[in-house]
CSV table of C-alpha atoms in Angstrom, one decimal:
chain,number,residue,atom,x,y,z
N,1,UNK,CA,-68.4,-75.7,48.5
N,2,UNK,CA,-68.5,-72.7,46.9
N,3,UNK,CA,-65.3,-69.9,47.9
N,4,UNK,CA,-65.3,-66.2,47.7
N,5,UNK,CA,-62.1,-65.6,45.8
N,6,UNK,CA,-60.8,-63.3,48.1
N,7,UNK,CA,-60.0,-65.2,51.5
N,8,UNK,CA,-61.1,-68.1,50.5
N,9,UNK,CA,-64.3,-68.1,52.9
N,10,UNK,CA,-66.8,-70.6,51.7
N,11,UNK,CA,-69.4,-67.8,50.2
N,12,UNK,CA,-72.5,-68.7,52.7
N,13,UNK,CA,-70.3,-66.4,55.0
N,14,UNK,CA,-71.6,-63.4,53.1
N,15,UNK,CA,-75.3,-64.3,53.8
N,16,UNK,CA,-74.9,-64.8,57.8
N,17,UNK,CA,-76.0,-62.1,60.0
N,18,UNK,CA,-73.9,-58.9,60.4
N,19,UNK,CA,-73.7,-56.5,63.1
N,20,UNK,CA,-73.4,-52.7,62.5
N,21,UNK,CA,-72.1,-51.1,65.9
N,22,UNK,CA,-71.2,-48.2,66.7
N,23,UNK,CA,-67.8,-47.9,69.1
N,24,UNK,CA,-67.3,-43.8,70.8
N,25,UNK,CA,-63.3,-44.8,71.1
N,26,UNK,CA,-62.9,-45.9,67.4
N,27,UNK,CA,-65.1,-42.3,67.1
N,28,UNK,CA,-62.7,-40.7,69.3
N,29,UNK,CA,-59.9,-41.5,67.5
N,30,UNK,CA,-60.7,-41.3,64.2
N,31,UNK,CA,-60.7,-44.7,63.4
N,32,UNK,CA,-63.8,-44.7,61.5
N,33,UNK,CA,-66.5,-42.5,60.6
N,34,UNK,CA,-68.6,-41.3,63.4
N,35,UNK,CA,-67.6,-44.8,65.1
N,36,UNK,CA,-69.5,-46.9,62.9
N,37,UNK,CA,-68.2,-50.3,62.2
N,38,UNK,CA,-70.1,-53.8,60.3
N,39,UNK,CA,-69.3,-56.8,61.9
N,40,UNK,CA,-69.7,-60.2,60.0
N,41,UNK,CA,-69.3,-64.3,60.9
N,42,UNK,CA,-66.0,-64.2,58.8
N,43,UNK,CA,-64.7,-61.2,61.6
N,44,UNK,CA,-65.9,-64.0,64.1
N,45,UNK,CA,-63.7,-66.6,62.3
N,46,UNK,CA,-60.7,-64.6,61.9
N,47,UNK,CA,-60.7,-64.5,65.6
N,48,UNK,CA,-60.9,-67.8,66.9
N,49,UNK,CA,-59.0,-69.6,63.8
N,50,UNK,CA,-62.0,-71.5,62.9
N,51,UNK,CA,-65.6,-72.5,61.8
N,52,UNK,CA,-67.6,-74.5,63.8
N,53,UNK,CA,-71.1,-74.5,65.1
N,54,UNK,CA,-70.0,-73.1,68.7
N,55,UNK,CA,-68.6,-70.2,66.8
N,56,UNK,CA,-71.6,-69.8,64.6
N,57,UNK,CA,-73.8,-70.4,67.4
N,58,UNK,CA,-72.2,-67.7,69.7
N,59,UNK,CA,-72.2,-65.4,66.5
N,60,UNK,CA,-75.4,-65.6,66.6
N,61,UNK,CA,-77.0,-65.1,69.8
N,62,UNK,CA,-74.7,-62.1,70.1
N,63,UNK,CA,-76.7,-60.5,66.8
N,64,UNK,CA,-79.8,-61.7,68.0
N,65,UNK,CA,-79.8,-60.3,71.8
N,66,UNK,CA,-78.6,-57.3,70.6
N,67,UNK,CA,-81.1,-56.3,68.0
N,68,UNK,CA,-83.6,-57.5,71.2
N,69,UNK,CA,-81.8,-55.2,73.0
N,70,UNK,CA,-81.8,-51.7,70.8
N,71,UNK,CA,-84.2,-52.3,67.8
N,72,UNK,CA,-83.8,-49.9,65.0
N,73,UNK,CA,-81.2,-48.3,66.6
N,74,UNK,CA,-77.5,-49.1,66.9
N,75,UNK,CA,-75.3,-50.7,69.1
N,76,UNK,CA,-72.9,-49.0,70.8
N,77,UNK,CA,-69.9,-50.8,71.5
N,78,UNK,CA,-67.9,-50.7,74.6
N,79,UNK,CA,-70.8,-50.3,76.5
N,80,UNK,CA,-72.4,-53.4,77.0
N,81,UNK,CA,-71.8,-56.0,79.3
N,82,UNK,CA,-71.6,-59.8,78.8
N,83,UNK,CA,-72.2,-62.6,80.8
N,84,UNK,CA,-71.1,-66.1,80.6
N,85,UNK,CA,-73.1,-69.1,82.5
N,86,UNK,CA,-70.1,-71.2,82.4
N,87,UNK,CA,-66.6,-70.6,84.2
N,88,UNK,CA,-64.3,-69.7,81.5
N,89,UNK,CA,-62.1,-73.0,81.9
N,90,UNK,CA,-65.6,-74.9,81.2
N,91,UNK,CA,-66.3,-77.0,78.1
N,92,UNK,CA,-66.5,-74.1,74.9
N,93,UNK,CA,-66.9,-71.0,77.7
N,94,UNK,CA,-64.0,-69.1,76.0
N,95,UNK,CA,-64.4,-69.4,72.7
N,96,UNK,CA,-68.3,-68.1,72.7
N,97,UNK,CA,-66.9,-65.0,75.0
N,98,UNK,CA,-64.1,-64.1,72.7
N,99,UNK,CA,-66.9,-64.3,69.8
N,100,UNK,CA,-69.6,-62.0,71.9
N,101,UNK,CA,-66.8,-59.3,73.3
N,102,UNK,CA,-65.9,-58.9,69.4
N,103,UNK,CA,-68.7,-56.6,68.4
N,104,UNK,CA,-69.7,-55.9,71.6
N,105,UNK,CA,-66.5,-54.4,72.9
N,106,UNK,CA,-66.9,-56.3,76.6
N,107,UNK,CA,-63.4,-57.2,78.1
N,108,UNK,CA,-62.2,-58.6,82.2
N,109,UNK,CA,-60.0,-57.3,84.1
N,110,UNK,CA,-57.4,-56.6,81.5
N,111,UNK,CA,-59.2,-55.0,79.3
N,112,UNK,CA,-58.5,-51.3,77.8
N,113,UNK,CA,-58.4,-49.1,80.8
N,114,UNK,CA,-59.5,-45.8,78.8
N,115,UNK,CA,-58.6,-42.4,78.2
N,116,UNK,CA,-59.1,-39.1,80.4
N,117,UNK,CA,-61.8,-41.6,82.8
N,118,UNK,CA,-63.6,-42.4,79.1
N,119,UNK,CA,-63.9,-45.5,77.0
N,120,UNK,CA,-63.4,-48.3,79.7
N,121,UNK,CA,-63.6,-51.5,78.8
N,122,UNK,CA,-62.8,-53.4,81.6
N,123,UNK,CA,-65.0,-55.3,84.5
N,124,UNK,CA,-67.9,-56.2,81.2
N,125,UNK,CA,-67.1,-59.6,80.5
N,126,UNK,CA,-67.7,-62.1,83.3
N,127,UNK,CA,-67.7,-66.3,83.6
N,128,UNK,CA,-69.7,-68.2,86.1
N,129,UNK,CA,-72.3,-65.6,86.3
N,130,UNK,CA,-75.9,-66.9,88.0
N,131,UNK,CA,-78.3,-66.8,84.6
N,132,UNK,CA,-80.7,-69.0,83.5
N,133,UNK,CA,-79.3,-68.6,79.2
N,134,UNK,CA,-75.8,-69.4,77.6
N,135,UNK,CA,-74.9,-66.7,77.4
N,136,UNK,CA,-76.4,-63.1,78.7
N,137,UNK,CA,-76.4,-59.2,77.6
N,138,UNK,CA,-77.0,-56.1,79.7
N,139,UNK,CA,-76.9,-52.3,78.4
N,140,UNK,CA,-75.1,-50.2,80.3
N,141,UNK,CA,-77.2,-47.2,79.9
N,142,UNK,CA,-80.4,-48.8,80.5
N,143,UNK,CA,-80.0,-51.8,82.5
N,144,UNK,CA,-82.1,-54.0,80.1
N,145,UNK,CA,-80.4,-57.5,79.6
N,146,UNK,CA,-81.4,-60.3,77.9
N,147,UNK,CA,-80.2,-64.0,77.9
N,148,UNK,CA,-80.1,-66.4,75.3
N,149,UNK,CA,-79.5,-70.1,75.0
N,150,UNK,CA,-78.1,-71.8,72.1
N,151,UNK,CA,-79.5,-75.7,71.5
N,152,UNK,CA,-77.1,-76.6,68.5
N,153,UNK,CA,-79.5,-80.0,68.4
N,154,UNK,CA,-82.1,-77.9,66.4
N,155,UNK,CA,-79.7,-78.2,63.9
N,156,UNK,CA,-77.8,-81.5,63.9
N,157,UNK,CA,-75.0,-82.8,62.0
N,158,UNK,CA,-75.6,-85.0,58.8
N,159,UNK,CA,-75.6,-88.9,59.6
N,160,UNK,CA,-72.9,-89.5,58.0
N,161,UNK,CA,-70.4,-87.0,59.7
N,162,UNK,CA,-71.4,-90.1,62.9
N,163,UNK,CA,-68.4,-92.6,60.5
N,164,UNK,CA,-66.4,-89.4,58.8
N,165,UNK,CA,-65.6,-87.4,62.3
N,166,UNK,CA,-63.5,-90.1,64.3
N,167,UNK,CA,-61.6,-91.0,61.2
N,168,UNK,CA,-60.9,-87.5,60.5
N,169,UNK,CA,-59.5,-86.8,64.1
N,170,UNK,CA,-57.6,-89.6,63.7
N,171,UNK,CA,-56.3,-89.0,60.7
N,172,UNK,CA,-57.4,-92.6,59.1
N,173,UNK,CA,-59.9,-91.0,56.8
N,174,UNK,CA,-58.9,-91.0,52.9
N,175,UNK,CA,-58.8,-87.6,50.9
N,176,UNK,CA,-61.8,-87.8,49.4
N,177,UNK,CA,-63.6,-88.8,53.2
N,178,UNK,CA,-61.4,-85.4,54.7
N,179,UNK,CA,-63.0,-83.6,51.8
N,180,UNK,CA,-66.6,-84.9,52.1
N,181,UNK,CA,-66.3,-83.9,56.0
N,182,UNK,CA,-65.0,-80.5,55.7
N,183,UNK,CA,-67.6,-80.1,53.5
N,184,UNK,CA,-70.6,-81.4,55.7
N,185,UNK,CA,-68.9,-79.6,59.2
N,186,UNK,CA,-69.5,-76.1,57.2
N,187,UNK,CA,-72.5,-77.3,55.7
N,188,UNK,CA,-73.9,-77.9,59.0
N,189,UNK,CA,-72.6,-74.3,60.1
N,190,UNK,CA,-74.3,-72.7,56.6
N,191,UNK,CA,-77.8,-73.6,57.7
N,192,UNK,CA,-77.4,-72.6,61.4
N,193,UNK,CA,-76.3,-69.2,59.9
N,194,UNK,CA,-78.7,-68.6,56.9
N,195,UNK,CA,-81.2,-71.4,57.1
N,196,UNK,CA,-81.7,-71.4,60.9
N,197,UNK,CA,-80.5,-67.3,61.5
N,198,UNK,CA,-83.8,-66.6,62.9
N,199,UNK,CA,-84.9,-70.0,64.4
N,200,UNK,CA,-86.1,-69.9,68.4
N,201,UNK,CA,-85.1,-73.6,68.7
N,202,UNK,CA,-81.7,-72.8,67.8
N,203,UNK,CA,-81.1,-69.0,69.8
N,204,UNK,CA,-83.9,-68.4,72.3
N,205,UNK,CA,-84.0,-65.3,74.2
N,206,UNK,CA,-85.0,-64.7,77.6
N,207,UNK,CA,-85.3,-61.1,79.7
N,208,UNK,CA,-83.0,-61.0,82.3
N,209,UNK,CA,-85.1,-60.8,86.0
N,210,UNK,CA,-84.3,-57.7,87.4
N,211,UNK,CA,-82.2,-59.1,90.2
N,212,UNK,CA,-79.9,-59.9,87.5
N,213,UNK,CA,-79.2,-56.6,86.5
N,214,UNK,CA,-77.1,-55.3,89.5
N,215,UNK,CA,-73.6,-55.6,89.3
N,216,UNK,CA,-71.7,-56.1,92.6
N,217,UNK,CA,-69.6,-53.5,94.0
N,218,UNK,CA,-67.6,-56.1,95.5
N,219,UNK,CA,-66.6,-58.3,92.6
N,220,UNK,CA,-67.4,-57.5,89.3
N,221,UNK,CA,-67.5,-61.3,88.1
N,222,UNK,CA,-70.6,-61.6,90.2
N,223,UNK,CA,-73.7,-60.6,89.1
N,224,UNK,CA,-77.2,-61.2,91.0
């Protein structure tokens, strides 16, 4: 599989969705210009150490609710809330949070508490919520949300990754088998991203009913 030279990505990393988002802290600060930052899948690898299609799906129902979300215009970070069906202990719950609070900013209870009553980040990231999607998105300043559900099925695995994956985990598999799954488990990740970016079998999205929308003054974690 072809490699950019650089990190040694394979090179279909380049042609996945990116994110531009715009964060008033990193403005604040003088991070970046006026704010503005691109987010890509490598970011989204970098940060949880791997490839798979739980990354690469959660990659991309974050991009796609939040162009659903503000259209032409841009994302601002730190404002947006997300919401995760499953308890974070649950099955991949963690990993597709950590991969939609990177562009979007959203953090618990220990996230950055702000500066001067400005920039908090905390109380926007919450497990076991009630929604009907994988995982959901609400805008702070206008209330819409949207959830969207990830079917990894609409893209499945080659056949033969059914013989290469057991003997990869268990470390029976010969170099040239370790080399021909590596090569199909990104494969299988390349057309999610580029092939399948835009495919409603894969992401669906969903509006959030409007009993959804109201966060409880009580417990943040809850939403109705």
């Amino acid at each position: 599989m072809t490699q950019t030279p650089a990190m040694g990505f394979p090179a279909f990393y380049d042609a996945a969705p990116r994110l531009l988002v715009r964060d008033p802290l990193c403005a604040f600060l003088g991070a970046a210009d006026d704010g503005l930052m691109v987010y890509g899948y490598a970011d989204a690898v970098r940060l949880a150490g791997h490839s798979c299609p739980t990354v690469a799906g959660a990659w991309l129902m974050t991009v796609r609710a939040l162009r659903h979300l503000y259209g032409d215009a841009v994302p601002e970070r730190g404002t947006i809330a997300v919401l995760v069906r499953a308890a974070s202990d649950e099955g991949v719950a963690g990993v597709m949070a950590a991969v939609a609070a990177l562009p979007t900013g959203a953090a618990g209870e220990g996230g950055f508490k702000g500066i001067g009553g400005r920039f908090d980040r905390r109380d926007r990231l919450s497990f076991g919520a009630g929604i009907a999607g994988t995982l959901a998105f609400v805008r702070d300043d206008t209330g819409a949300g949207v959830a969207a559900t990830l079917d990894t099925g609409a893209v499945p695995p080659d056949p033969a990754m059914r013989d290469l994956l057991p003997r990869a985990a268990a470390g029976t598999a010969t170099a040239p088998e370790e080399a021909r799954f590596r090569a199909l488990w990104q494969d299988r990740v390349r057309r999610m991203l580029v092939e399948h970016a835009d495919d409603p079998r894969l992401v669906s999205l969903a509006p959030l009913p409007a009993g959804c929308l109201r966060r409880d003054n009580d417990a943040a974690s809850e939403w109705r």
